[in-house]
mmCIF file of C-alpha atoms and ligand atoms in Angstrom:
data_model
loop_
_atom_site.group_PDB
_atom_site.id
_atom_site.type_symbol
_atom_site.label_atom_id
_atom_site.label_comp_id
_atom_site.label_asym_id
_atom_site.label_seq_id
_atom_site.Cartn_x
_atom_site.Cartn_y
_atom_site.Cartn_z
ATOM 1 C CA MET A 19 113.035 104.852 40.486
ATOM 2 C CA ARG A 20 113.543 102.382 37.635
ATOM 3 C CA HIS A 21 113.139 99.234 39.666
ATOM 4 C CA GLN A 22 110.257 100.295 41.847
ATOM 5 C CA LEU A 23 107.344 97.899 41.391
ATOM 6 C CA ALA A 24 104.275 99.311 39.637
ATOM 7 C CA LEU A 25 102.396 97.979 42.654
ATOM 8 C CA GLU A 26 104.413 100.384 44.821
ATOM 9 C CA GLY A 27 104.016 103.407 42.552
ATOM 10 C CA GLY A 28 106.739 102.673 39.982
ATOM 11 C CA ARG A 29 106.311 102.696 36.227
ATOM 12 C CA PRO A 30 104.817 99.434 34.859
ATOM 13 C CA ILE A 31 106.949 97.361 32.466
ATOM 14 C CA ARG A 32 104.170 97.599 29.843
ATOM 15 C CA ASP A 33 101.778 100.456 29.129
ATOM 16 C CA GLN A 34 98.957 98.073 28.241
ATOM 17 C CA LEU A 35 97.909 94.707 29.568
ATOM 18 C CA LEU A 36 99.317 91.689 27.729
ATOM 19 C CA PRO A 37 96.521 89.068 27.992
ATOM 20 C CA TYR A 38 97.335 85.442 28.843
ATOM 21 C CA ALA A 39 95.500 84.204 25.738
ATOM 22 C CA ARG A 40 94.122 85.708 22.568
ATOM 23 C CA HIS A 41 92.692 84.286 19.358
ATOM 24 C CA THR A 42 94.166 84.830 15.902
ATOM 25 C CA ILE A 43 91.544 85.762 13.301
ATOM 26 C CA GLU A 44 92.790 86.579 9.806
ATOM 27 C CA ASP A 45 91.072 87.861 6.652
ATOM 28 C CA ASP A 46 90.488 84.384 5.239
ATOM 29 C CA ASP A 47 88.812 83.336 8.523
ATOM 30 C CA VAL A 48 86.422 86.277 8.154
ATOM 31 C CA GLU A 49 85.760 85.417 4.512
ATOM 32 C CA ALA A 50 84.985 81.803 5.394
ATOM 33 C CA VAL A 51 82.391 82.934 7.938
ATOM 34 C CA VAL A 52 80.811 85.424 5.519
ATOM 35 C CA HIS A 53 80.612 82.673 2.911
ATOM 36 C CA ALA A 54 78.769 80.436 5.386
ATOM 37 C CA LEU A 55 76.382 83.263 6.260
ATOM 38 C CA ARG A 56 75.447 83.657 2.592
ATOM 39 C CA SER A 57 74.902 79.906 2.112
ATOM 40 C CA ASP A 58 71.719 77.810 2.485
ATOM 41 C CA TRP A 59 72.787 76.236 5.772
ATOM 42 C CA LEU A 60 73.456 78.178 8.941
ATOM 43 C CA THR A 61 73.499 75.102 11.184
ATOM 44 C CA THR A 62 73.950 71.316 10.902
ATOM 45 C CA GLY A 63 74.876 71.738 7.247
ATOM 46 C CA PRO A 64 77.757 70.678 5.013
ATOM 47 C CA ARG A 65 80.403 72.735 6.799
ATOM 48 C CA VAL A 66 79.862 70.859 10.044
ATOM 49 C CA GLU A 67 80.478 67.572 8.228
ATOM 50 C CA GLU A 68 83.481 69.026 6.458
ATOM 51 C CA LEU A 69 84.959 70.140 9.780
ATOM 52 C CA GLU A 70 84.325 66.688 11.252
ATOM 53 C CA HIS A 71 86.064 64.928 8.370
ATOM 54 C CA ALA A 72 89.024 67.305 8.426
ATOM 55 C CA PHE A 73 89.373 67.020 12.197
ATOM 56 C CA ALA A 74 89.222 63.222 12.205
ATOM 57 C CA GLU A 75 91.852 63.172 9.494
ATOM 58 C CA ARG A 76 94.111 65.583 11.404
ATOM 59 C CA ILE A 77 93.925 63.570 14.623
ATOM 60 C CA GLY A 78 93.960 60.198 12.898
ATOM 61 C CA THR A 79 90.628 58.762 14.063
ATOM 62 C CA ARG A 80 87.787 57.263 12.019
ATOM 63 C CA PHE A 81 85.163 59.724 13.286
ATOM 64 C CA ALA A 82 84.775 63.213 14.688
ATOM 65 C CA VAL A 83 81.500 64.662 15.994
ATOM 66 C CA ALA A 84 81.126 68.431 16.434
ATOM 67 C CA TYR A 85 79.384 69.991 19.442
ATOM 68 C CA SER A 86 78.442 73.500 20.526
ATOM 69 C CA SER A 87 81.227 73.560 23.151
ATOM 70 C CA GLY A 88 83.919 71.388 24.654
ATOM 71 C CA THR A 89 81.785 71.057 27.778
ATOM 72 C CA ALA A 90 78.784 69.849 25.753
ATOM 73 C CA ALA A 91 81.112 67.433 23.953
ATOM 74 C CA LEU A 92 82.317 66.042 27.298
ATOM 75 C CA HIS A 93 78.669 65.555 28.297
ATOM 76 C CA GLY A 94 78.172 63.676 25.027
ATOM 77 C CA THR A 95 81.032 61.271 25.749
ATOM 78 C CA VAL A 96 79.566 60.317 29.132
ATOM 79 C CA PHE A 97 76.172 59.673 27.507
ATOM 80 C CA ALA A 98 77.724 57.730 24.628
ATOM 81 C CA ALA A 99 79.632 55.534 27.091
ATOM 82 C CA ARG A 100 76.321 54.722 28.871
ATOM 83 C CA ILE A 101 77.661 56.065 32.158
ATOM 84 C CA GLY A 102 74.844 57.027 34.541
ATOM 85 C CA PRO A 103 73.455 56.950 38.082
ATOM 86 C CA GLY A 104 75.486 54.785 40.472
ATOM 87 C CA ASP A 105 78.559 54.885 38.237
ATOM 88 C CA GLU A 106 81.901 56.467 39.063
ATOM 89 C CA VAL A 107 84.404 58.160 36.782
ATOM 90 C CA VAL A 108 87.956 58.965 37.887
ATOM 91 C CA VAL A 109 88.932 62.572 37.118
ATOM 92 C CA PRO A 110 92.126 64.441 38.059
ATOM 93 C CA THR A 111 91.438 67.274 40.516
ATOM 94 C CA PHE A 112 93.926 69.533 38.719
ATOM 95 C CA THR A 113 91.773 70.552 35.742
ATOM 96 C CA PHE A 114 88.928 72.788 34.636
ATOM 97 C CA ALA A 115 85.613 71.969 36.326
ATOM 98 C CA ALA A 116 84.015 70.787 33.046
ATOM 99 C CA SER A 117 86.179 67.622 33.152
ATOM 100 C CA ALA A 118 84.198 66.553 36.237
ATOM 101 C CA ALA A 119 80.851 68.292 35.627
ATOM 102 C CA CYS A 120 80.143 66.128 32.572
ATOM 103 C CA THR A 121 79.833 63.005 34.733
ATOM 104 C CA ILE A 122 77.373 64.696 37.107
ATOM 105 C CA TYR A 123 75.217 65.869 34.169
ATOM 106 C CA GLN A 124 74.471 62.182 33.521
ATOM 107 C CA GLY A 125 73.874 61.321 37.186
ATOM 108 C CA ALA A 126 77.265 59.680 37.732
ATOM 109 C CA LEU A 127 79.892 60.761 40.278
ATOM 110 C CA PRO A 128 83.385 62.042 39.596
ATOM 111 C CA VAL A 129 86.001 60.406 41.813
ATOM 112 C CA LEU A 130 88.861 62.862 42.054
ATOM 113 C CA ALA A 131 92.495 61.776 41.892
ATOM 114 C CA ASP A 132 95.847 63.448 42.471
ATOM 115 C CA VAL A 133 98.357 64.256 39.755
ATOM 116 C CA ASP A 134 101.967 63.598 38.842
ATOM 117 C CA PRO A 135 104.271 66.216 40.416
ATOM 118 C CA ILE A 136 106.227 66.820 37.203
ATOM 119 C CA THR A 137 103.549 66.941 34.482
ATOM 120 C CA LEU A 138 100.530 67.732 36.699
ATOM 121 C CA ASN A 139 98.660 65.072 34.686
ATOM 122 C CA LEU A 140 96.656 62.225 36.225
ATOM 123 C CA ASP A 141 98.990 59.981 38.228
ATOM 124 C CA PRO A 142 98.475 56.390 36.974
ATOM 125 C CA ALA A 143 99.059 55.007 40.503
ATOM 126 C CA GLU A 144 96.271 57.280 41.771
ATOM 127 C CA LEU A 145 93.948 56.013 39.032
ATOM 128 C CA GLU A 146 94.613 52.437 40.082
ATOM 129 C CA ARG A 147 93.953 53.343 43.733
ATOM 130 C CA ARG A 148 90.598 55.038 42.980
ATOM 131 C CA ILE A 149 89.061 52.260 40.872
ATOM 132 C CA THR A 150 86.140 50.448 42.548
ATOM 133 C CA ARG A 151 83.405 48.059 41.415
ATOM 134 C CA ARG A 152 81.392 51.125 40.405
ATOM 135 C CA THR A 153 84.086 52.694 38.204
ATOM 136 C CA LYS A 154 83.001 52.913 34.569
ATOM 137 C CA GLY A 155 85.494 55.348 33.136
ATOM 138 C CA VAL A 156 88.355 57.793 33.492
ATOM 139 C CA VAL A 157 88.698 61.322 32.127
ATOM 140 C CA VAL A 158 92.346 61.998 31.287
ATOM 141 C CA VAL A 159 93.421 65.620 30.844
ATOM 142 C CA HIS A 160 96.536 66.561 28.877
ATOM 143 C CA TYR A 161 97.261 69.526 31.126
ATOM 144 C CA ALA A 162 98.633 72.635 29.378
ATOM 145 C CA GLY A 163 99.029 70.508 26.232
ATOM 146 C CA THR A 164 101.492 68.041 27.786
ATOM 147 C CA PRO A 165 100.475 64.454 26.952
ATOM 148 C CA ALA A 166 99.409 62.347 29.928
ATOM 149 C CA ASP A 167 101.000 58.939 30.539
ATOM 150 C CA MET A 168 98.501 57.232 28.232
ATOM 151 C CA ASN A 169 100.363 53.950 27.906
ATOM 152 C CA GLN A 170 100.129 53.234 31.630
ATOM 153 C CA ILE A 171 96.638 54.693 31.938
ATOM 154 C CA ARG A 172 95.342 52.590 29.046
ATOM 155 C CA ALA A 173 96.858 49.438 30.509
ATOM 156 C CA ILE A 174 95.207 50.094 33.888
ATOM 157 C CA ALA A 175 91.866 50.945 32.224
ATOM 158 C CA GLN A 176 91.961 47.849 30.053
ATOM 159 C CA LYS A 177 92.615 45.610 33.052
ATOM 160 C CA ALA A 178 89.719 47.220 34.950
ATOM 161 C CA GLY A 179 87.431 47.214 31.901
ATOM 162 C CA ILE A 180 86.725 50.944 32.045
ATOM 163 C CA ILE A 181 86.363 53.474 29.261
ATOM 164 C CA VAL A 182 89.048 56.109 28.618
ATOM 165 C CA ILE A 183 87.889 59.642 27.734
ATOM 166 C CA GLU A 184 90.667 62.062 26.846
ATOM 167 C CA ASP A 185 89.941 65.675 27.752
ATOM 168 C CA ALA A 186 92.175 67.000 24.989
ATOM 169 C CA ALA A 187 90.916 70.595 25.310
ATOM 170 C CA HIS A 188 94.541 71.742 25.766
ATOM 171 C CA ALA A 189 96.099 69.261 23.415
ATOM 172 C CA ALA A 190 95.166 69.876 19.762
ATOM 173 C CA GLY A 191 98.309 68.806 17.917
ATOM 174 C CA ALA A 192 100.126 67.303 20.920
ATOM 175 C CA ARG A 193 101.895 63.966 20.451
ATOM 176 C CA LEU A 194 103.185 61.156 22.623
ATOM 177 C CA GLY A 195 105.758 59.281 20.580
ATOM 178 C CA ASP A 196 104.002 58.458 17.307
ATOM 179 C CA GLN A 197 100.514 58.784 18.843
ATOM 180 C CA ALA A 198 98.346 61.909 18.676
ATOM 181 C CA CYS A 199 96.499 63.206 21.714
ATOM 182 C CA GLY A 200 92.884 62.577 20.824
ATOM 183 C CA ALA A 201 93.577 59.170 19.280
ATOM 184 C CA MET A 202 94.708 57.320 22.404
ATOM 185 C CA GLY A 203 91.444 56.817 24.294
ATOM 186 C CA ASP A 204 87.995 55.454 23.440
ATOM 187 C CA MET A 205 86.881 59.048 22.843
ATOM 188 C CA ALA A 206 88.579 62.431 23.086
ATOM 189 C CA VAL A 207 87.224 65.956 23.432
ATOM 190 C CA PHE A 208 88.657 69.132 21.941
ATOM 191 C CA SER A 209 87.502 72.697 22.633
ATOM 192 C CA LEU A 210 87.208 75.485 20.072
ATOM 193 C CA HIS A 211 87.031 78.260 22.671
ATOM 194 C CA PRO A 212 89.051 81.386 21.726
ATOM 195 C CA ALA A 213 91.664 80.719 24.423
ATOM 196 C CA LYS A 214 92.537 77.330 22.873
ATOM 197 C CA GLN A 215 94.891 76.615 19.936
ATOM 198 C CA LEU A 216 92.158 77.053 17.323
ATOM 199 C CA THR A 217 88.701 78.542 17.675
ATOM 200 C CA ALA A 218 85.180 78.555 16.286
ATOM 201 C CA GLY A 219 84.036 81.247 18.735
ATOM 202 C CA GLU A 220 82.599 78.400 20.794
ATOM 203 C CA GLY A 221 82.668 74.745 19.852
ATOM 204 C CA GLY A 222 83.788 71.253 20.727
ATOM 205 C CA ILE A 223 84.701 68.081 18.856
ATOM 206 C CA VAL A 224 84.768 64.445 19.926
ATOM 207 C CA THR A 225 87.100 62.049 18.121
ATOM 208 C CA THR A 226 86.655 58.279 18.213
ATOM 209 C CA ASP A 227 87.339 55.121 16.196
ATOM 210 C CA ASP A 228 84.157 53.417 17.391
ATOM 211 C CA PRO A 229 81.174 53.650 14.994
ATOM 212 C CA GLU A 230 78.589 52.947 17.713
ATOM 213 C CA LEU A 231 79.981 55.682 19.969
ATOM 214 C CA ALA A 232 80.021 58.064 16.986
ATOM 215 C CA THR A 233 76.343 57.348 16.282
ATOM 216 C CA ARG A 234 75.361 57.919 19.918
ATOM 217 C CA LEU A 235 77.404 61.128 19.983
ATOM 218 C CA ARG A 236 75.630 62.418 16.859
ATOM 219 C CA ARG A 237 72.182 61.641 18.229
ATOM 220 C CA PHE A 238 72.818 63.112 21.668
ATOM 221 C CA ARG A 239 73.666 66.564 20.322
ATOM 222 C CA ASN A 240 70.339 66.626 18.446
ATOM 223 C CA HIS A 241 67.741 65.578 21.076
ATOM 224 C CA CYS A 242 68.582 61.906 20.434
ATOM 225 C CA MET A 243 66.537 62.075 17.242
ATOM 226 C CA HIS A 244 67.404 59.187 14.981
ATOM 227 C CA THR A 245 67.612 61.371 11.857
ATOM 228 C CA THR A 246 68.786 64.923 11.238
ATOM 229 C CA GLY A 247 66.730 67.665 9.597
ATOM 230 C CA ARG A 248 68.993 67.471 6.574
ATOM 231 C CA GLU A 249 68.451 63.734 6.201
ATOM 232 C CA ARG A 250 64.681 64.170 6.504
ATOM 233 C CA GLU A 251 64.721 66.922 3.925
ATOM 234 C CA ALA A 252 66.779 64.800 1.543
ATOM 235 C CA SER A 253 64.398 61.845 1.839
ATOM 236 C CA ALA A 254 61.216 63.980 1.897
ATOM 237 C CA ALA A 255 60.186 62.367 5.186
ATOM 238 C CA TYR A 256 58.988 63.768 8.500
ATOM 239 C CA ALA A 257 59.289 60.703 10.713
ATOM 240 C CA TYR A 258 61.809 60.289 13.503
ATOM 241 C CA THR A 259 61.879 58.684 16.882
ATOM 242 C CA ILE A 260 63.475 59.568 20.228
ATOM 243 C CA ASP A 261 64.415 56.748 22.602
ATOM 244 C CA GLU A 262 66.619 58.602 25.095
ATOM 245 C CA LEU A 263 66.945 62.134 26.478
ATOM 246 C CA GLY A 264 69.143 64.347 24.314
ATOM 247 C CA TYR A 265 70.013 68.018 24.068
ATOM 248 C CA ASN A 266 70.513 70.762 21.524
ATOM 249 C CA TYR A 267 74.307 70.803 21.448
ATOM 250 C CA ARG A 268 74.581 71.484 17.713
ATOM 251 C CA LEU A 269 77.424 73.477 16.202
ATOM 252 C CA THR A 270 76.390 76.090 13.616
ATOM 253 C CA ASP A 271 77.774 76.137 10.077
ATOM 254 C CA ILE A 272 78.928 79.674 10.796
ATOM 255 C CA GLN A 273 81.150 78.358 13.577
ATOM 256 C CA ALA A 274 82.185 75.284 11.588
ATOM 257 C CA ALA A 275 83.373 77.561 8.768
ATOM 258 C CA LEU A 276 85.614 79.382 11.209
ATOM 259 C CA GLY A 277 86.808 76.128 12.781
ATOM 260 C CA LEU A 278 87.696 74.704 9.358
ATOM 261 C CA SER A 279 89.603 77.802 8.351
ATOM 262 C CA GLN A 280 91.501 77.693 11.661
ATOM 263 C CA LEU A 281 92.250 73.979 11.403
ATOM 264 C CA ARG A 282 94.213 74.649 8.206
ATOM 265 C CA LYS A 283 96.490 76.890 10.263
ATOM 266 C CA LEU A 284 96.963 74.561 13.219
ATOM 267 C CA ASP A 285 100.515 73.568 12.311
ATOM 268 C CA ARG A 286 101.572 77.191 11.903
ATOM 269 C CA PHE A 287 99.896 78.106 15.206
ATOM 270 C CA LEU A 288 101.610 75.212 16.975
ATOM 271 C CA ALA A 289 105.026 76.097 15.560
ATOM 272 C CA ARG A 290 104.622 79.668 16.783
ATOM 273 C CA ARG A 291 103.569 78.545 20.277
ATOM 274 C CA ARG A 292 106.529 76.170 20.420
ATOM 275 C CA LYS A 293 108.892 78.974 19.478
ATOM 276 C CA LEU A 294 107.482 81.355 22.096
ATOM 277 C CA ALA A 295 107.628 78.639 24.764
ATOM 278 C CA ALA A 296 111.264 77.972 23.868
ATOM 279 C CA ALA A 297 112.004 81.696 24.193
ATOM 280 C CA TYR A 298 110.441 81.729 27.677
ATOM 281 C CA SER A 299 112.421 78.685 28.770
ATOM 282 C CA GLU A 300 115.649 80.145 27.431
ATOM 283 C CA LEU A 301 115.086 83.406 29.314
ATOM 284 C CA LEU A 302 113.814 81.933 32.559
ATOM 285 C CA VAL A 303 115.642 78.664 33.073
ATOM 286 C CA GLY A 304 118.216 78.923 35.838
ATOM 287 C CA ARG A 305 116.306 81.566 37.796
ATOM 288 C CA PRO A 306 116.289 80.161 41.324
ATOM 289 C CA GLU A 307 112.841 81.612 42.138
ATOM 290 C CA LEU A 308 110.948 79.593 39.539
ATOM 291 C CA VAL A 309 110.693 76.270 37.749
ATOM 292 C CA CYS A 310 109.941 76.126 34.007
ATOM 293 C CA PRO A 311 107.584 73.471 32.566
ATOM 294 C CA ALA A 312 109.231 70.118 31.898
ATOM 295 C CA VAL A 313 109.086 68.530 28.447
ATOM 296 C CA LEU A 314 109.386 64.761 28.760
ATOM 297 C CA ALA A 315 111.479 62.885 26.180
ATOM 298 C CA GLY A 316 109.387 61.597 23.288
ATOM 299 C CA THR A 317 106.534 64.058 23.848
ATOM 300 C CA GLU A 318 105.517 67.012 21.773
ATOM 301 C CA PRO A 319 103.370 69.398 23.844
ATOM 302 C CA ALA A 320 100.778 71.608 22.150
ATOM 303 C CA TRP A 321 101.649 74.537 24.457
ATOM 304 C CA HIS A 322 98.119 75.647 25.268
ATOM 305 C CA LEU A 323 99.577 77.163 28.454
ATOM 306 C CA TYR A 324 103.062 78.040 29.636
ATOM 307 C CA VAL A 325 102.889 77.464 33.388
ATOM 308 C CA VAL A 326 105.810 78.215 35.694
ATOM 309 C CA ARG A 327 105.980 77.187 39.335
ATOM 310 C CA LEU A 328 107.392 79.523 41.956
ATOM 311 C CA ALA A 329 110.139 78.210 44.239
ATOM 312 C CA LEU A 330 108.380 79.651 47.295
ATOM 313 C CA GLU A 331 111.364 78.719 49.464
ATOM 314 C CA GLN A 332 113.326 81.417 47.591
ATOM 315 C CA LEU A 333 110.687 84.119 48.063
ATOM 316 C CA VAL A 334 109.477 86.245 50.972
ATOM 317 C CA VAL A 335 105.908 86.420 49.573
ATOM 318 C CA ASP A 336 103.322 83.951 48.237
ATOM 319 C CA ARG A 337 102.058 83.341 44.706
ATOM 320 C CA ASP A 338 99.160 85.761 45.031
ATOM 321 C CA ALA A 339 101.558 88.612 45.840
ATOM 322 C CA VAL A 340 103.691 87.789 42.785
ATOM 323 C CA PHE A 341 100.503 87.514 40.718
ATOM 324 C CA GLY A 342 99.313 90.951 41.889
ATOM 325 C CA ALA A 343 102.701 92.564 41.275
ATOM 326 C CA LEU A 344 102.862 91.153 37.732
ATOM 327 C CA ARG A 345 99.320 92.296 36.951
ATOM 328 C CA ALA A 346 100.326 95.801 38.115
ATOM 329 C CA GLU A 347 103.182 95.599 35.578
ATOM 330 C CA ASN A 348 100.464 94.900 32.956
ATOM 331 C CA ILE A 349 101.435 91.266 32.513
ATOM 332 C CA GLY A 350 98.189 89.253 32.253
ATOM 333 C CA VAL A 351 99.300 86.261 34.291
ATOM 334 C CA ASN A 352 96.646 83.726 35.265
ATOM 335 C CA VAL A 353 96.240 80.615 37.444
ATOM 336 C CA HIS A 354 95.230 77.254 35.922
ATOM 337 C CA TYR A 355 93.680 75.729 37.966
ATOM 338 C CA ILE A 356 92.161 75.956 41.389
ATOM 339 C CA PRO A 357 91.890 72.193 42.094
ATOM 340 C CA ILE A 358 88.299 71.006 41.676
ATOM 341 C CA HIS A 359 88.072 69.599 45.210
ATOM 342 C CA LEU A 360 88.596 73.117 46.617
ATOM 343 C CA LEU A 361 85.615 74.581 44.690
ATOM 344 C CA GLY A 362 82.470 75.008 46.854
ATOM 345 C CA TYR A 363 79.994 72.837 44.956
ATOM 346 C CA TYR A 364 82.424 69.974 44.367
ATOM 347 C CA ALA A 365 83.829 70.119 47.908
ATOM 348 C CA ARG A 366 80.279 69.799 49.289
ATOM 349 C CA LEU A 367 79.127 67.161 46.803
ATOM 350 C CA LEU A 368 82.171 64.935 47.221
ATOM 351 C CA GLY A 369 83.007 65.725 50.844
ATOM 352 C CA HIS A 370 86.500 67.013 50.153
ATOM 353 C CA ARG A 371 88.615 69.408 52.169
ATOM 354 C CA PRO A 372 92.028 71.056 51.820
ATOM 355 C CA GLY A 373 94.791 68.475 52.222
ATOM 356 C CA ASP A 374 93.004 65.697 50.314
ATOM 357 C CA PHE A 375 95.218 65.958 47.218
ATOM 358 C CA PRO A 376 98.641 67.208 48.342
ATOM 359 C CA VAL A 377 100.416 67.177 44.969
ATOM 360 C CA ALA A 378 97.712 69.254 43.261
ATOM 361 C CA GLU A 379 97.470 71.641 46.203
ATOM 362 C CA ASN A 380 101.226 72.120 46.377
ATOM 363 C CA ALA A 381 101.264 72.878 42.645
ATOM 364 C CA PHE A 382 98.296 75.236 42.994
ATOM 365 C CA ARG A 383 100.176 77.321 45.587
ATOM 366 C CA ARG A 384 103.035 77.825 43.106
ATOM 367 C CA ILE A 385 101.622 78.091 39.591
ATOM 368 C CA LEU A 386 101.490 81.107 37.323
ATOM 369 C CA THR A 387 100.317 80.950 33.712
ATOM 370 C CA LEU A 388 102.394 83.325 31.604
ATOM 371 C CA PRO A 389 100.855 84.959 28.506
ATOM 372 C CA LEU A 390 101.139 82.718 25.444
ATOM 373 C CA PHE A 391 99.283 83.098 22.161
ATOM 374 C CA GLU A 392 100.047 82.915 18.484
ATOM 375 C CA ARG A 393 100.301 86.624 17.765
ATOM 376 C CA MET A 394 102.607 87.414 20.681
ATOM 377 C CA THR A 395 105.923 88.915 19.636
ATOM 378 C CA ARG A 396 109.398 88.189 20.888
ATOM 379 C CA ALA A 397 109.296 91.677 22.456
ATOM 380 C CA ASP A 398 106.179 90.604 24.401
ATOM 381 C CA VAL A 399 108.044 87.565 25.735
ATOM 382 C CA ASP A 400 110.967 89.799 26.692
ATOM 383 C CA SER A 401 108.602 92.127 28.573
ATOM 384 C CA VAL A 402 107.197 89.217 30.590
ATOM 385 C CA ALA A 403 110.721 88.059 31.440
ATOM 386 C CA ALA A 404 111.681 91.624 32.402
ATOM 387 C CA ALA A 405 108.626 91.931 34.649
ATOM 388 C CA LEU A 406 109.389 88.577 36.270
ATOM 389 C CA ASP A 407 112.967 89.707 36.806
ATOM 390 C CA LYS A 408 111.808 92.941 38.421
ATOM 391 C CA VAL A 409 109.206 91.318 40.669
ATOM 392 C CA LEU A 410 111.214 88.238 41.676
ATOM 393 C CA SER A 411 114.312 90.319 42.435
ATOM 394 C CA ARG A 412 112.219 92.506 44.720
ATOM 395 C CA TYR A 413 110.705 89.521 46.549
ATOM 396 C CA ALA A 414 113.726 87.190 46.587
ATOM 397 C CA ARG A 415 114.813 85.847 49.967
ATOM 398 C CA HIS A 416 118.422 86.975 50.388
HETATM 399 C C1 PLP B 20 88.392 74.693 27.853
HETATM 400 C C2 PLP B 20 88.269 73.422 28.582
HETATM 401 C C3 PLP B 20 87.100 72.634 28.574
HETATM 402 C C4 PLP B 20 85.783 73.121 28.090
HETATM 403 O O1 PLP B 20 85.750 73.620 26.853
HETATM 404 P P1 PLP B 20 84.639 74.699 26.428
HETATM 405 O O2 PLP B 20 84.733 74.654 24.938
HETATM 406 O O3 PLP B 20 85.063 76.008 27.018
HETATM 407 O O4 PLP B 20 83.321 74.251 26.939
HETATM 408 C C5 PLP B 20 87.139 71.391 29.165
HETATM 409 N N1 PLP B 20 88.235 70.943 29.771
HETATM 410 C C6 PLP B 20 89.367 71.659 29.830
HETATM 411 C C7 PLP B 20 90.553 71.079 30.505
HETATM 412 C C8 PLP B 20 89.403 72.931 29.261
HETATM 413 O O5 PLP B 20 90.523 73.673 29.366
#
């Protein structure tokens, strides 16, 4: 039977799994890495600096500081901001755990907040509600690559005297009006994980305009030593001092070479993602069983993820059933994210339970991340739409 679900013994829409994300590595990326491998510096060398300069220029900030991962970079921002024990940082619950973990690494506490029902980004009214005498900062996530309401958030933060850290892991290349994501807070963090818009294998970058924050960020990734090995070599000196606890969060030159090569392609990657997202919206909009992602006027999303929400009222099954049926059709759908307050460690630490953040939980029950990556073809998009059509037709409430 043509329309029988793969889950029920029918033929799957695709023969092989279409993943939700996949990196693009081309010959010149490989050559750049090989070149770095044959050079004098495998880590903390000239390519790291080159990547930092190019990244700062792309985002439009004075400084960029490279880290070994986006998570390490987030840790660095909390250190640089001098946030520590007894301090609170407001974090949306609808994000990856690293957005909150970074505060705990430094002995501070994340204070979770609910999100806007349309964008699923931090709700400015929630931020205002969660600020106390102990609040030192806010981590703002640009979920899926959709810019958060930074104008309101910045105004609230300024009034409260707290620091704004953008978690821009989804948002390389995203814009809000004439402002770039990554240039709207005191510091911003990007990730170079292979699932993100551009990759270094692993890696993270902090952007900032503040020279003192940039200096603290550079020290923190290198044990808080006041000089780097390269500087000591150049000045034929051995001396350094360490005044605070730091880590080894250094990015290698091998990774930086890849990151640099990828950064040159960012605009092409973004254009491709935009085109694929438009194809999804064109195919799916108007289907009563789902809601396509909204693009607010004046924003340019970076399309890290294409997340649809199921209209559960129109279906006889829940999201997990739709998820399972699509996976059986070899469509690599995913779920971003399980709200942080529902994860065991965070629920225990912060004393949260289901029901605490209704907007995030309602979204969580409905979301499905559809495959989206640079090398996807139009035929791949069509296969996802066909699988959705098959599965949603089967489960539609008539
Ligand atoms: C990917 C991601 C991170 C962490 O980045 P890594 O480079 O994987 O450590 C942080 N926050 C968000 C929202 C992310 O999606």
